mmCIF file of C-alpha atoms in Angstrom:
data_model
loop_
_atom_site.group_PDB
_atom_site.id
_atom_site.type_symbol
_atom_site.label_atom_id
_atom_site.label_comp_id
_atom_site.label_asym_id
_atom_site.label_seq_id
_atom_site.Cartn_x
_atom_site.Cartn_y
_atom_site.Cartn_z
ATOM 1 C CA MET A 10 55.058 -59.311 23.744
ATOM 2 C CA GLY A 11 58.400 -60.430 22.048
ATOM 3 C CA ALA A 12 57.557 -62.579 19.557
ATOM 4 C CA ILE A 13 54.537 -60.173 18.413
ATOM 5 C CA LEU A 14 57.544 -57.037 18.101
ATOM 6 C CA LYS A 15 59.732 -59.506 15.827
ATOM 7 C CA LEU A 16 57.204 -60.711 13.499
ATOM 8 C CA MET A 17 56.660 -56.724 12.889
ATOM 9 C CA CYS A 18 60.265 -56.051 12.502
ATOM 10 C CA ARG A 19 60.622 -59.254 10.223
ATOM 11 C CA PRO A 20 57.495 -58.697 7.783
ATOM 12 C CA ASN A 21 58.958 -61.233 5.039
ATOM 13 C CA TRP A 22 59.825 -64.285 7.868
ATOM 14 C CA ALA A 23 56.040 -63.309 9.324
ATOM 15 C CA ALA A 24 54.533 -64.116 5.605
ATOM 16 C CA GLY A 25 56.452 -67.614 5.306
ATOM 17 C CA THR A 26 55.085 -70.953 6.079
ATOM 18 C CA ASP A 27 58.441 -72.758 7.644
ATOM 19 C CA LEU A 28 57.101 -73.010 10.822
ATOM 20 C CA VAL A 29 53.299 -73.657 10.200
ATOM 21 C CA ALA A 30 53.918 -77.263 9.924
ATOM 22 C CA ARG A 31 55.536 -77.589 13.334
ATOM 23 C CA TYR A 32 52.276 -75.353 14.960
ATOM 24 C CA GLU A 33 50.013 -78.448 13.005
ATOM 25 C CA SER A 34 51.700 -81.022 14.977
ATOM 26 C CA ASP A 35 51.694 -79.215 18.065
ATOM 27 C CA PHE A 36 48.114 -78.545 18.038
ATOM 28 C CA ALA A 37 47.428 -82.133 17.280
ATOM 29 C CA ALA A 38 49.401 -82.967 20.133
ATOM 30 C CA THR A 39 48.185 -80.422 22.368
ATOM 31 C CA VAL A 40 44.502 -79.768 21.565
ATOM 32 C CA LEU A 41 43.699 -83.267 19.726
ATOM 33 C CA ASN A 42 46.133 -84.999 21.882
ATOM 34 C CA ALA A 43 45.880 -87.687 19.158
ATOM 35 C CA PRO A 44 47.938 -89.007 15.916
ATOM 36 C CA VAL A 45 46.167 -87.467 13.735
ATOM 37 C CA THR A 46 47.242 -84.794 10.528
ATOM 38 C CA CYS A 47 46.542 -80.969 10.803
ATOM 39 C CA LEU A 48 46.149 -78.445 8.296
ATOM 40 C CA ALA A 49 46.239 -74.762 9.034
ATOM 41 C CA PHE A 50 44.606 -72.214 7.075
ATOM 42 C CA TRP A 51 44.174 -68.078 7.318
ATOM 43 C CA ARG A 52 40.697 -68.785 8.208
ATOM 44 C CA ALA A 53 38.604 -71.353 9.300
ATOM 45 C CA ARG A 54 36.305 -70.999 6.527
ATOM 46 C CA VAL A 55 39.031 -72.179 4.127
ATOM 47 C CA ALA A 56 39.567 -74.960 5.881
ATOM 48 C CA LEU A 57 35.925 -76.031 5.597
ATOM 49 C CA TRP A 58 35.927 -74.776 1.726
ATOM 50 C CA THR A 59 39.198 -76.937 1.297
ATOM 51 C CA ILE A 60 37.570 -79.665 2.823
ATOM 52 C CA LEU A 61 34.738 -79.880 0.614
ATOM 53 C CA ARG A 62 36.475 -79.401 -2.565
ATOM 54 C CA ALA A 63 38.616 -82.747 -1.575
ATOM 55 C CA LEU A 64 35.883 -84.514 -0.828
ATOM 56 C CA GLY A 65 34.804 -83.686 -4.706
ATOM 57 C CA ILE A 66 31.350 -81.492 -3.359
ATOM 58 C CA GLY A 67 30.571 -78.943 -6.118
ATOM 59 C CA GLN A 68 27.854 -78.051 -8.353
ATOM 60 C CA GLY A 69 24.963 -80.008 -8.016
ATOM 61 C CA ASP A 70 25.905 -81.761 -4.678
ATOM 62 C CA GLU A 71 24.081 -80.533 -1.384
ATOM 63 C CA VAL A 72 25.836 -79.949 2.183
ATOM 64 C CA VAL A 73 23.528 -80.333 5.443
ATOM 65 C CA VAL A 74 24.690 -77.494 7.687
ATOM 66 C CA PRO A 75 23.121 -76.221 11.138
ATOM 67 C CA ALA A 76 20.393 -73.325 10.543
ATOM 68 C CA TYR A 77 21.949 -72.146 14.080
ATOM 69 C CA THR A 78 25.159 -71.252 12.814
ATOM 70 C CA CYS A 79 27.595 -68.593 11.605
ATOM 71 C CA GLU A 80 26.974 -67.096 8.331
ATOM 72 C CA MET A 81 30.475 -68.080 6.871
ATOM 73 C CA VAL A 82 29.771 -71.930 7.127
ATOM 74 C CA PRO A 83 26.872 -71.800 4.367
ATOM 75 C CA ALA A 84 28.973 -69.047 2.604
ATOM 76 C CA ALA A 85 32.106 -71.742 2.604
ATOM 77 C CA VAL A 86 29.282 -74.532 0.948
ATOM 78 C CA ARG A 87 27.931 -71.937 -1.590
ATOM 79 C CA PHE A 88 31.630 -70.960 -2.672
ATOM 80 C CA THR A 89 32.210 -74.477 -3.695
ATOM 81 C CA GLY A 90 29.346 -74.360 -5.876
ATOM 82 C CA ALA A 91 27.238 -76.726 -4.317
ATOM 83 C CA SER A 92 23.739 -76.423 -2.167
ATOM 84 C CA CYS A 93 23.086 -76.042 1.611
ATOM 85 C CA ARG A 94 20.270 -77.895 3.259
ATOM 86 C CA TYR A 95 19.553 -77.055 7.253
ATOM 87 C CA ALA A 96 19.160 -78.765 9.711
ATOM 88 C CA ASP A 97 16.968 -76.778 12.564
ATOM 89 C CA VAL A 98 17.933 -77.230 16.645
ATOM 90 C CA ALA A 99 16.546 -80.244 18.517
ATOM 91 C CA PRO A 100 13.829 -79.139 21.193
ATOM 92 C CA ASN A 101 15.220 -78.046 24.386
ATOM 93 C CA ASP A 102 18.871 -77.552 22.764
ATOM 94 C CA PHE A 103 20.715 -75.207 20.795
ATOM 95 C CA ASN A 104 22.666 -78.107 18.942
ATOM 96 C CA ALA A 105 20.850 -79.622 15.889
ATOM 97 C CA SER A 106 20.451 -83.288 16.698
ATOM 98 C CA PRO A 107 20.269 -87.015 14.632
ATOM 99 C CA GLU A 108 16.492 -86.383 14.318
ATOM 100 C CA THR A 109 16.295 -82.897 12.858
ATOM 101 C CA LEU A 110 19.676 -84.188 10.622
ATOM 102 C CA ALA A 111 17.582 -86.666 9.253
ATOM 103 C CA ALA A 112 14.821 -84.436 8.354
ATOM 104 C CA ALA A 113 17.081 -82.352 6.588
ATOM 105 C CA LEU A 114 18.977 -85.084 4.075
ATOM 106 C CA GLY A 115 18.073 -85.013 0.337
ATOM 107 C CA GLU A 116 19.132 -86.846 -2.333
ATOM 108 C CA GLN A 117 22.025 -84.862 -3.537
ATOM 109 C CA THR A 118 23.374 -84.858 -0.210
ATOM 110 C CA ARG A 119 27.413 -85.307 0.246
ATOM 111 C CA ALA A 120 28.256 -83.973 3.448
ATOM 112 C CA ILE A 121 26.928 -83.128 6.999
ATOM 113 C CA VAL A 122 28.515 -80.607 9.391
ATOM 114 C CA CYS A 123 28.283 -81.420 13.039
ATOM 115 C CA GLN A 124 28.256 -78.677 15.097
ATOM 116 C CA HIS A 125 29.187 -78.339 18.777
ATOM 117 C CA THR A 126 27.744 -75.119 19.429
ATOM 118 C CA TYR A 127 29.188 -73.268 22.887
ATOM 119 C CA GLY A 128 31.359 -76.359 23.349
ATOM 120 C CA VAL A 129 28.472 -78.759 24.144
ATOM 121 C CA GLY A 130 29.803 -82.281 22.698
ATOM 122 C CA LEU A 131 27.144 -84.037 20.331
ATOM 123 C CA PRO A 132 26.752 -87.584 20.333
ATOM 124 C CA ILE A 133 28.889 -88.078 17.698
ATOM 125 C CA ASP A 134 28.644 -91.863 17.076
ATOM 126 C CA ARG A 135 24.744 -91.220 16.603
ATOM 127 C CA TRP A 136 25.747 -88.917 13.937
ATOM 128 C CA LYS A 137 28.489 -90.859 12.197
ATOM 129 C CA GLN A 138 25.907 -93.718 12.350
ATOM 130 C CA ARG A 139 23.026 -91.175 10.844
ATOM 131 C CA ALA A 140 26.120 -90.019 7.993
ATOM 132 C CA GLU A 141 27.254 -93.825 7.097
ATOM 133 C CA GLN A 142 23.531 -94.908 6.262
ATOM 134 C CA ALA A 143 22.661 -91.728 4.109
ATOM 135 C CA GLY A 144 26.381 -92.358 2.841
ATOM 136 C CA CYS A 145 27.900 -88.913 3.478
ATOM 137 C CA ALA A 146 30.967 -87.668 4.810
ATOM 138 C CA LEU A 147 30.796 -86.466 8.467
ATOM 139 C CA LEU A 148 32.243 -83.173 9.074
ATOM 140 C CA GLU A 149 32.869 -81.811 12.757
ATOM 141 C CA ASP A 150 32.866 -77.674 13.464
ATOM 142 C CA CYS A 151 34.362 -77.932 16.454
ATOM 143 C CA CYS A 152 35.290 -73.750 15.850
ATOM 144 C CA GLN A 153 33.852 -73.797 19.930
ATOM 145 C CA LEU A 154 34.673 -76.816 21.326
ATOM 146 C CA VAL A 155 37.015 -76.759 24.257
ATOM 147 C CA GLU A 156 37.827 -80.309 25.704
ATOM 148 C CA THR A 157 38.468 -82.305 22.453
ATOM 149 C CA GLY A 158 41.300 -83.638 23.530
ATOM 150 C CA VAL A 159 41.217 -83.116 27.323
ATOM 151 C CA ALA A 160 38.414 -85.426 27.748
ATOM 152 C CA GLY A 161 39.721 -87.881 25.789
ATOM 153 C CA ARG A 162 37.544 -87.420 23.052
ATOM 154 C CA GLY A 163 39.409 -87.725 19.855
ATOM 155 C CA ILE A 164 37.980 -86.703 16.074
ATOM 156 C CA THR A 165 35.876 -89.185 14.927
ATOM 157 C CA GLY A 166 34.260 -87.704 11.344
ATOM 158 C CA ALA A 167 36.312 -87.981 7.931
ATOM 159 C CA ALA A 168 37.725 -84.206 9.023
ATOM 160 C CA SER A 169 36.976 -81.324 11.836
ATOM 161 C CA PHE A 170 37.749 -77.843 11.437
ATOM 162 C CA PHE A 171 38.662 -75.102 13.976
ATOM 163 C CA SER A 172 39.214 -71.497 14.191
ATOM 164 C CA THR A 173 41.517 -69.732 16.199
ATOM 165 C CA GLN A 174 39.218 -66.136 15.390
ATOM 166 C CA TRP A 175 39.667 -63.210 18.050
ATOM 167 C CA SER A 176 36.913 -65.129 20.473
ATOM 168 C CA LYS A 177 37.482 -68.498 19.982
ATOM 169 C CA PRO A 178 38.983 -71.082 22.228
ATOM 170 C CA TYR A 179 42.277 -69.659 21.902
ATOM 171 C CA THR A 180 43.177 -66.691 19.599
ATOM 172 C CA THR A 181 45.848 -65.775 16.942
ATOM 173 C CA GLY A 182 43.474 -62.979 15.546
ATOM 174 C CA LEU A 183 42.471 -64.838 12.586
ATOM 175 C CA GLY A 184 43.474 -68.598 11.797
ATOM 176 C CA GLY A 185 41.841 -71.963 11.273
ATOM 177 C CA MET A 186 42.813 -75.717 11.670
ATOM 178 C CA ALA A 187 41.959 -78.672 10.001
ATOM 179 C CA ALA A 188 42.290 -82.418 11.623
ATOM 180 C CA PHE A 189 41.730 -85.426 9.208
ATOM 181 C CA THR A 190 41.151 -89.125 9.968
ATOM 182 C CA ASP A 191 41.257 -89.922 6.495
ATOM 183 C CA PRO A 192 44.770 -90.095 5.215
ATOM 184 C CA ALA A 193 43.822 -89.574 1.598
ATOM 185 C CA LEU A 194 41.204 -86.927 2.470
ATOM 186 C CA CYS A 195 44.336 -84.779 4.299
ATOM 187 C CA GLU A 196 46.252 -85.131 1.172
ATOM 188 C CA LYS A 197 43.985 -83.840 -1.347
ATOM 189 C CA SER A 198 43.636 -80.817 0.944
ATOM 190 C CA ARG A 199 46.838 -80.509 1.066
ATOM 191 C CA GLU A 200 47.663 -80.084 -2.893
ATOM 192 C CA PHE A 201 44.617 -78.079 -2.689
ATOM 193 C CA ARG A 202 46.027 -75.714 -0.122
ATOM 194 C CA SER A 203 49.194 -75.541 -2.087
ATOM 195 C CA ALA A 204 47.995 -73.848 -4.704
ATOM 196 C CA PHE A 205 46.431 -70.914 -2.770
ATOM 197 C CA PRO A 206 48.305 -67.792 -3.569
ATOM 198 C CA THR A 207 50.691 -66.105 -1.746
ATOM 199 C CA GLU A 208 51.197 -62.963 -3.049
ATOM 200 C CA GLY A 209 48.981 -61.090 -0.753
ATOM 201 C CA ASN A 210 50.626 -63.069 2.456
ATOM 202 C CA ARG A 211 52.852 -59.990 3.563
ATOM 203 C CA GLY A 212 50.459 -57.699 3.749
ATOM 204 C CA LYS A 213 47.868 -59.904 5.676
ATOM 205 C CA SER A 214 49.963 -61.181 7.940
ATOM 206 C CA ARG A 215 51.594 -57.403 8.799
ATOM 207 C CA SER A 216 48.057 -56.252 9.195
ATOM 208 C CA LEU A 217 47.388 -58.855 11.712
ATOM 209 C CA VAL A 218 50.252 -58.492 13.659
ATOM 210 C CA LEU A 219 49.399 -55.214 14.400
ATOM 211 C CA GLN A 220 45.679 -55.757 14.999
ATOM 212 C CA VAL A 221 46.803 -58.479 17.837
ATOM 213 C CA LEU A 222 49.650 -55.914 19.094
ATOM 214 C CA ALA A 223 46.884 -53.180 19.436
ATOM 215 C CA TYR A 224 44.260 -56.156 20.831
ATOM 216 C CA ARG A 225 46.859 -57.222 23.493
ATOM 217 C CA ALA A 226 47.139 -53.383 24.428
ATOM 218 C CA THR A 227 43.428 -52.471 24.528
ATOM 219 C CA VAL A 228 41.278 -54.898 25.233
ATOM 220 C CA ARG A 229 40.058 -55.719 28.832
ATOM 221 C CA PRO A 230 37.062 -56.932 30.277
ATOM 222 C CA ALA A 231 35.911 -53.302 30.826
ATOM 223 C CA THR A 232 36.869 -52.077 27.497
ATOM 224 C CA ARG A 233 36.194 -54.972 25.343
ATOM 225 C CA ALA A 234 32.449 -53.896 23.955
ATOM 226 C CA VAL A 235 34.113 -50.358 23.465
ATOM 227 C CA VAL A 236 36.984 -52.089 21.084
ATOM 228 C CA GLY A 237 34.896 -54.348 19.347
ATOM 229 C CA LYS A 238 32.239 -51.193 18.211
ATOM 230 C CA LEU A 239 35.322 -49.813 17.396
ATOM 231 C CA TYR A 240 36.787 -52.480 15.672
ATOM 232 C CA ARG A 241 33.573 -53.206 13.255
ATOM 233 C CA TRP A 242 33.570 -49.673 12.465
ATOM 234 C CA ALA A 243 37.578 -49.903 11.093
ATOM 235 C CA GLN A 244 36.224 -52.717 9.299
ATOM 236 C CA HIS A 245 33.169 -51.068 7.506
ATOM 237 C CA LEU A 246 34.982 -48.550 6.750
ATOM 238 C CA GLY A 247 37.895 -50.957 4.982
ATOM 239 C CA LEU A 248 40.498 -49.527 7.647
ATOM 240 C CA VAL A 249 41.789 -52.649 8.873
ATOM 241 C CA ARG A 250 40.963 -56.192 6.417
ATOM 242 C CA GLY A 251 38.983 -57.871 9.596
ATOM 243 C CA THR A 252 37.490 -61.359 10.029
ATOM 244 C CA THR A 253 34.938 -61.020 7.116
ATOM 245 C CA THR A 254 35.033 -58.377 4.316
ATOM 246 C CA PRO A 255 32.135 -57.027 2.319
ATOM 247 C CA GLU A 256 32.915 -59.366 -0.440
ATOM 248 C CA GLU A 257 32.238 -62.928 1.186
ATOM 249 C CA TYR A 258 28.896 -61.778 0.591
ATOM 250 C CA GLY A 259 29.136 -61.480 -2.973
ATOM 251 C CA ASP A 260 28.118 -64.016 -5.664
ATOM 252 C CA THR A 261 31.953 -64.911 -6.357
ATOM 253 C CA ILE A 262 34.879 -66.174 -4.344
ATOM 254 C CA PRO A 263 36.860 -62.868 -3.387
ATOM 255 C CA ASP A 264 40.433 -63.154 -4.541
ATOM 256 C CA ASP A 265 42.000 -63.099 -1.275
ATOM 257 C CA TYR A 266 39.639 -65.870 0.205
ATOM 258 C CA LEU A 267 41.920 -68.725 -0.075
ATOM 259 C CA SER A 268 44.929 -68.649 1.871
ATOM 260 C CA GLY A 269 46.993 -70.856 4.065
ATOM 261 C CA ALA A 270 48.233 -70.063 7.434
ATOM 262 C CA THR A 271 52.055 -68.200 7.791
ATOM 263 C CA ASN A 272 54.395 -68.021 10.135
ATOM 264 C CA ALA A 273 52.651 -65.148 11.967
ATOM 265 C CA GLN A 274 49.938 -67.201 12.704
ATOM 266 C CA ALA A 275 52.486 -70.315 13.753
ATOM 267 C CA VAL A 276 54.167 -68.327 16.332
ATOM 268 C CA LEU A 277 51.034 -66.754 17.663
ATOM 269 C CA GLY A 278 49.108 -70.162 17.829
ATOM 270 C CA MET A 279 52.353 -72.088 19.657
ATOM 271 C CA ALA A 280 52.453 -69.232 22.391
ATOM 272 C CA GLN A 281 49.048 -69.730 22.773
ATOM 273 C CA LEU A 282 49.062 -73.754 22.673
ATOM 274 C CA THR A 283 51.907 -73.607 26.221
ATOM 275 C CA ARG A 284 48.830 -72.247 27.805
ATOM 276 C CA TRP A 285 46.355 -74.425 26.703
ATOM 277 C CA ARG A 286 45.653 -76.272 29.759
ATOM 278 C CA GLN A 287 45.364 -73.230 32.060
ATOM 279 C CA ASN A 288 43.242 -71.876 29.275
ATOM 280 C CA VAL A 289 40.521 -75.195 29.800
ATOM 281 C CA GLU A 290 40.569 -75.762 33.432
ATOM 282 C CA HIS A 291 39.989 -71.834 33.778
ATOM 283 C CA ARG A 292 36.996 -72.287 31.584
ATOM 284 C CA ARG A 293 35.680 -75.597 33.400
ATOM 285 C CA MET A 294 36.149 -73.360 36.715
ATOM 286 C CA LEU A 295 33.959 -70.478 35.437
ATOM 287 C CA THR A 296 31.730 -72.660 33.477
ATOM 288 C CA GLY A 297 30.996 -74.420 36.632
ATOM 289 C CA LEU A 298 30.392 -71.253 38.853
ATOM 290 C CA TYR A 299 27.931 -70.165 36.080
ATOM 291 C CA LEU A 300 25.748 -73.105 36.498
ATOM 292 C CA ASP A 301 26.023 -73.304 40.215
ATOM 293 C CA ARG A 302 24.528 -69.350 40.039
ATOM 294 C CA LEU A 303 22.136 -70.253 37.007
ATOM 295 C CA GLY A 304 20.702 -73.238 38.964
ATOM 296 C CA ALA A 305 20.260 -70.785 42.466
ATOM 297 C CA MET A 306 17.921 -68.714 40.348
ATOM 298 C CA GLY A 307 16.072 -72.020 39.286
ATOM 299 C CA ILE A 308 17.336 -71.869 35.720
ATOM 300 C CA ASN A 309 17.519 -75.711 33.859
ATOM 301 C CA THR A 310 20.856 -75.798 32.692
ATOM 302 C CA SER A 311 21.148 -79.502 31.978
ATOM 303 C CA ALA A 312 21.013 -79.361 28.298
ATOM 304 C CA LEU A 313 24.609 -78.256 28.848
ATOM 305 C CA THR A 314 25.861 -80.919 31.031
ATOM 306 C CA ARG A 315 24.440 -83.906 28.497
ATOM 307 C CA ALA A 316 28.005 -84.796 27.350
ATOM 308 C CA SER A 317 30.151 -83.736 30.441
ATOM 309 C CA GLN A 318 29.108 -83.179 34.420
ATOM 310 C CA SER A 319 32.012 -80.856 34.777
ATOM 311 C CA PRO A 320 32.105 -79.444 31.127
ATOM 312 C CA ALA A 321 34.750 -76.480 30.151
ATOM 313 C CA LEU A 322 32.324 -74.932 28.051
ATOM 314 C CA TRP A 323 33.123 -71.845 25.207
ATOM 315 C CA ALA A 324 30.096 -69.689 26.763
ATOM 316 C CA VAL A 325 27.388 -70.436 28.599
ATOM 317 C CA PRO A 326 24.086 -69.708 26.179
ATOM 318 C CA LEU A 327 21.150 -68.320 27.502
ATOM 319 C CA LEU A 328 17.859 -66.570 25.913
ATOM 320 C CA VAL A 329 16.346 -63.618 26.966
ATOM 321 C CA GLU A 330 13.350 -61.293 26.101
ATOM 322 C CA ASN A 331 15.619 -58.019 26.329
ATOM 323 C CA LYS A 332 18.205 -58.621 24.446
ATOM 324 C CA SER A 333 19.395 -55.191 23.265
ATOM 325 C CA GLU A 334 18.695 -53.808 26.494
ATOM 326 C CA ILE A 335 21.505 -56.427 28.549
ATOM 327 C CA LEU A 336 24.080 -56.279 26.215
ATOM 328 C CA GLN A 337 24.412 -52.772 26.390
ATOM 329 C CA LEU A 338 23.972 -52.913 30.235
ATOM 330 C CA ALA A 339 26.809 -55.393 30.210
ATOM 331 C CA GLY A 340 28.802 -53.290 28.045
ATOM 332 C CA ARG A 341 28.810 -50.518 30.009
ATOM 333 C CA LYS A 342 29.867 -51.987 32.853
ATOM 334 C CA GLY A 343 32.258 -54.233 31.392
ATOM 335 C CA LEU A 344 30.614 -57.667 32.646
ATOM 336 C CA PRO A 345 31.170 -60.861 30.438
ATOM 337 C CA ILE A 346 28.029 -60.553 28.332
ATOM 338 C CA ALA A 347 28.170 -61.109 25.069
ATOM 339 C CA THR A 348 26.168 -62.610 21.986
ATOM 340 C CA TRP A 349 27.132 -64.863 19.253
ATOM 341 C CA PHE A 350 24.514 -63.170 16.923
ATOM 342 C CA GLY A 351 24.979 -58.986 17.260
ATOM 343 C CA ARG A 352 22.465 -59.263 14.049
ATOM 344 C CA THR A 353 20.373 -61.712 11.763
ATOM 345 C CA PRO A 354 22.777 -63.366 10.094
ATOM 346 C CA ALA A 355 22.889 -63.415 5.950
ATOM 347 C CA HIS A 356 21.962 -67.114 5.419
ATOM 348 C CA ILE A 357 18.564 -66.523 7.800
ATOM 349 C CA HIS A 358 18.135 -63.005 6.889
ATOM 350 C CA PRO A 359 14.626 -62.650 4.194
ATOM 351 C CA ASP A 360 16.486 -60.052 2.058
ATOM 352 C CA THR A 361 19.456 -62.818 1.531
ATOM 353 C CA ALA A 362 18.178 -65.882 2.162
ATOM 354 C CA ALA A 363 17.974 -67.373 -1.052
ATOM 355 C CA ARG A 364 20.938 -66.677 -2.161
ATOM 356 C CA TYR A 365 22.068 -69.535 0.544
ATOM 357 C CA ASN A 366 19.059 -72.133 0.190
ATOM 358 C CA TYR A 367 17.180 -70.632 2.784
ATOM 359 C CA ARG A 368 13.608 -70.268 3.104
ATOM 360 C CA PRO A 369 12.337 -67.881 5.961
ATOM 361 C CA GLY A 370 10.314 -69.845 8.689
ATOM 362 C CA GLN A 371 11.967 -73.621 7.848
ATOM 363 C CA CYS A 372 13.952 -73.624 10.586
ATOM 364 C CA PRO A 373 11.716 -71.882 13.154
ATOM 365 C CA ALA A 374 13.302 -72.953 16.289
ATOM 366 C CA ALA A 375 16.891 -71.605 15.293
ATOM 367 C CA GLU A 376 14.933 -68.200 14.117
ATOM 368 C CA ARG A 377 13.734 -67.826 17.536
ATOM 369 C CA LEU A 378 17.262 -68.502 18.913
ATOM 370 C CA PHE A 379 18.813 -65.733 16.611
ATOM 371 C CA ALA A 380 16.922 -62.746 18.416
ATOM 372 C CA ARG A 381 17.161 -63.917 21.926
ATOM 373 C CA GLU A 382 20.540 -65.183 22.485
ATOM 374 C CA ILE A 383 23.300 -64.031 25.108
ATOM 375 C CA HIS A 384 25.985 -65.893 26.624
ATOM 376 C CA LEU A 385 28.116 -65.924 29.449
ATOM 377 C CA VAL A 386 31.856 -65.796 28.682
ATOM 378 C CA THR A 387 34.216 -68.468 30.110
ATOM 379 C CA SER A 388 37.736 -66.818 28.749
ATOM 380 C CA PRO A 389 40.878 -66.517 30.537
ATOM 381 C CA SER A 390 40.304 -62.494 30.632
ATOM 382 C CA VAL A 391 37.294 -63.077 33.119
ATOM 383 C CA CYS A 392 37.909 -63.429 36.802
ATOM 384 C CA PRO A 393 35.210 -64.963 39.009
ATOM 385 C CA GLU A 394 34.223 -61.800 40.758
ATOM 386 C CA ARG A 395 33.205 -60.356 36.929
ATOM 387 C CA ALA A 396 31.351 -63.533 36.440
ATOM 388 C CA ASP A 397 29.288 -63.445 39.745
ATOM 389 C CA ARG A 398 29.005 -59.642 38.577
ATOM 390 C CA ALA A 399 27.228 -60.696 35.136
ATOM 391 C CA VAL A 400 24.823 -63.330 36.895
ATOM 392 C CA ALA A 401 23.826 -60.606 39.536
ATOM 393 C CA LEU A 402 22.861 -58.308 36.245
ATOM 394 C CA LEU A 403 21.035 -61.093 34.653
ATOM 395 C CA ARG A 404 19.103 -61.648 37.657
ATOM 396 C CA ASP A 405 18.180 -58.077 38.351
ATOM 397 C CA GLN A 406 17.435 -56.857 35.014
ATOM 398 C CA ALA A 407 16.991 -59.543 32.628
ATOM 399 C CA ILE A 408 13.320 -60.241 31.321
ATOM 400 C CA ARG A 409 12.546 -63.789 31.087
ATOM 401 C CA VAL A 410 15.792 -65.494 31.542
ATOM 402 C CA GLU A 411 16.246 -68.856 30.560
ATOM 403 C CA ASN A 412 18.189 -71.500 29.190
ATOM 404 C CA ARG A 413 17.020 -73.511 25.990
ATOM 405 C CA GLU A 414 16.020 -76.440 28.025
ATOM 406 C CA ASP A 415 13.142 -74.350 29.418
ATOM 407 C CA VAL A 416 11.595 -73.578 26.340
ATOM 408 C CA ASP A 417 8.354 -75.102 24.987
#
């Protein structure tokens, strides 16, 4: 709390960048546990945009992305001038596979985004082989990946991007990080970042610090759903500059889209990194608890343990037929059940899909997941007793609860 008050009292310093390099080094050493170079950004989508532009990707090029992804991933591709091609999820999985990737490749494909959905690590060597065969850059979406360095696994693609948004493995409110194995690509990305405007950093940093202060004062497991609704309402009315702005659904890149990280995010991030190991082990404990309880219900969760027999997941995904009802019940009871998709994302929605180069029905497996997905939260704020109660609610109230492994 002292760091937050200091940031509030020194707004010009909070908007500066002199601490960002130290934060980047701490991230590489703590999360990645590898000698790679990192660059911090205001949001993860800006990190992705920067990597793509540093690769020279723009008008006339194509980027393969998972269909089952955050809408801001294809939006970032679109803002480079490139087009998206979509890889459907694999059978019995929440991730795309090298096979669904191969089906999505086109003649103009320049890059492939490999997403480790819910923190389930993909067989990255197979993805890298596919990318090399296609002559494409492989980029890893690690926004939900918890165990990058802890499990001894470093990044493999030319670059990776991470999110520190509110719900991610650790949070700075808003924030993103890019990590590079290619020094030349890193330096080119740094050049792009150095050209980003800084005029609005003071106001954005102050707004972020106030939001983090309000978040810490009000968000508890029992209040998370209510506070989340109020936050989205405030965003809609323009009272706060939140995770996503209306301008990001437009045809041109917003004026304040391109922004590097500030001292505010560096201070918040470095504080979180001091607790990173405890965070990971807590998520491992809760992941194990959920998998044990779901197994006792007869639910096959083997798709979630393919990368590790003792995973630390960002969340444990499930599919239910009565999604809205379960989320409402969990919200009223303050239980750790959430959804990645409260609505159909813009790149899939029939009214806006064409803008993102998507044809409705193109990736039917992913479209089915959007409608049924919920997940059990593993964050440090969740205690085992609430986790048990969440599973009990699913056992008693969910209709056709299953993991993707059980879906034909």
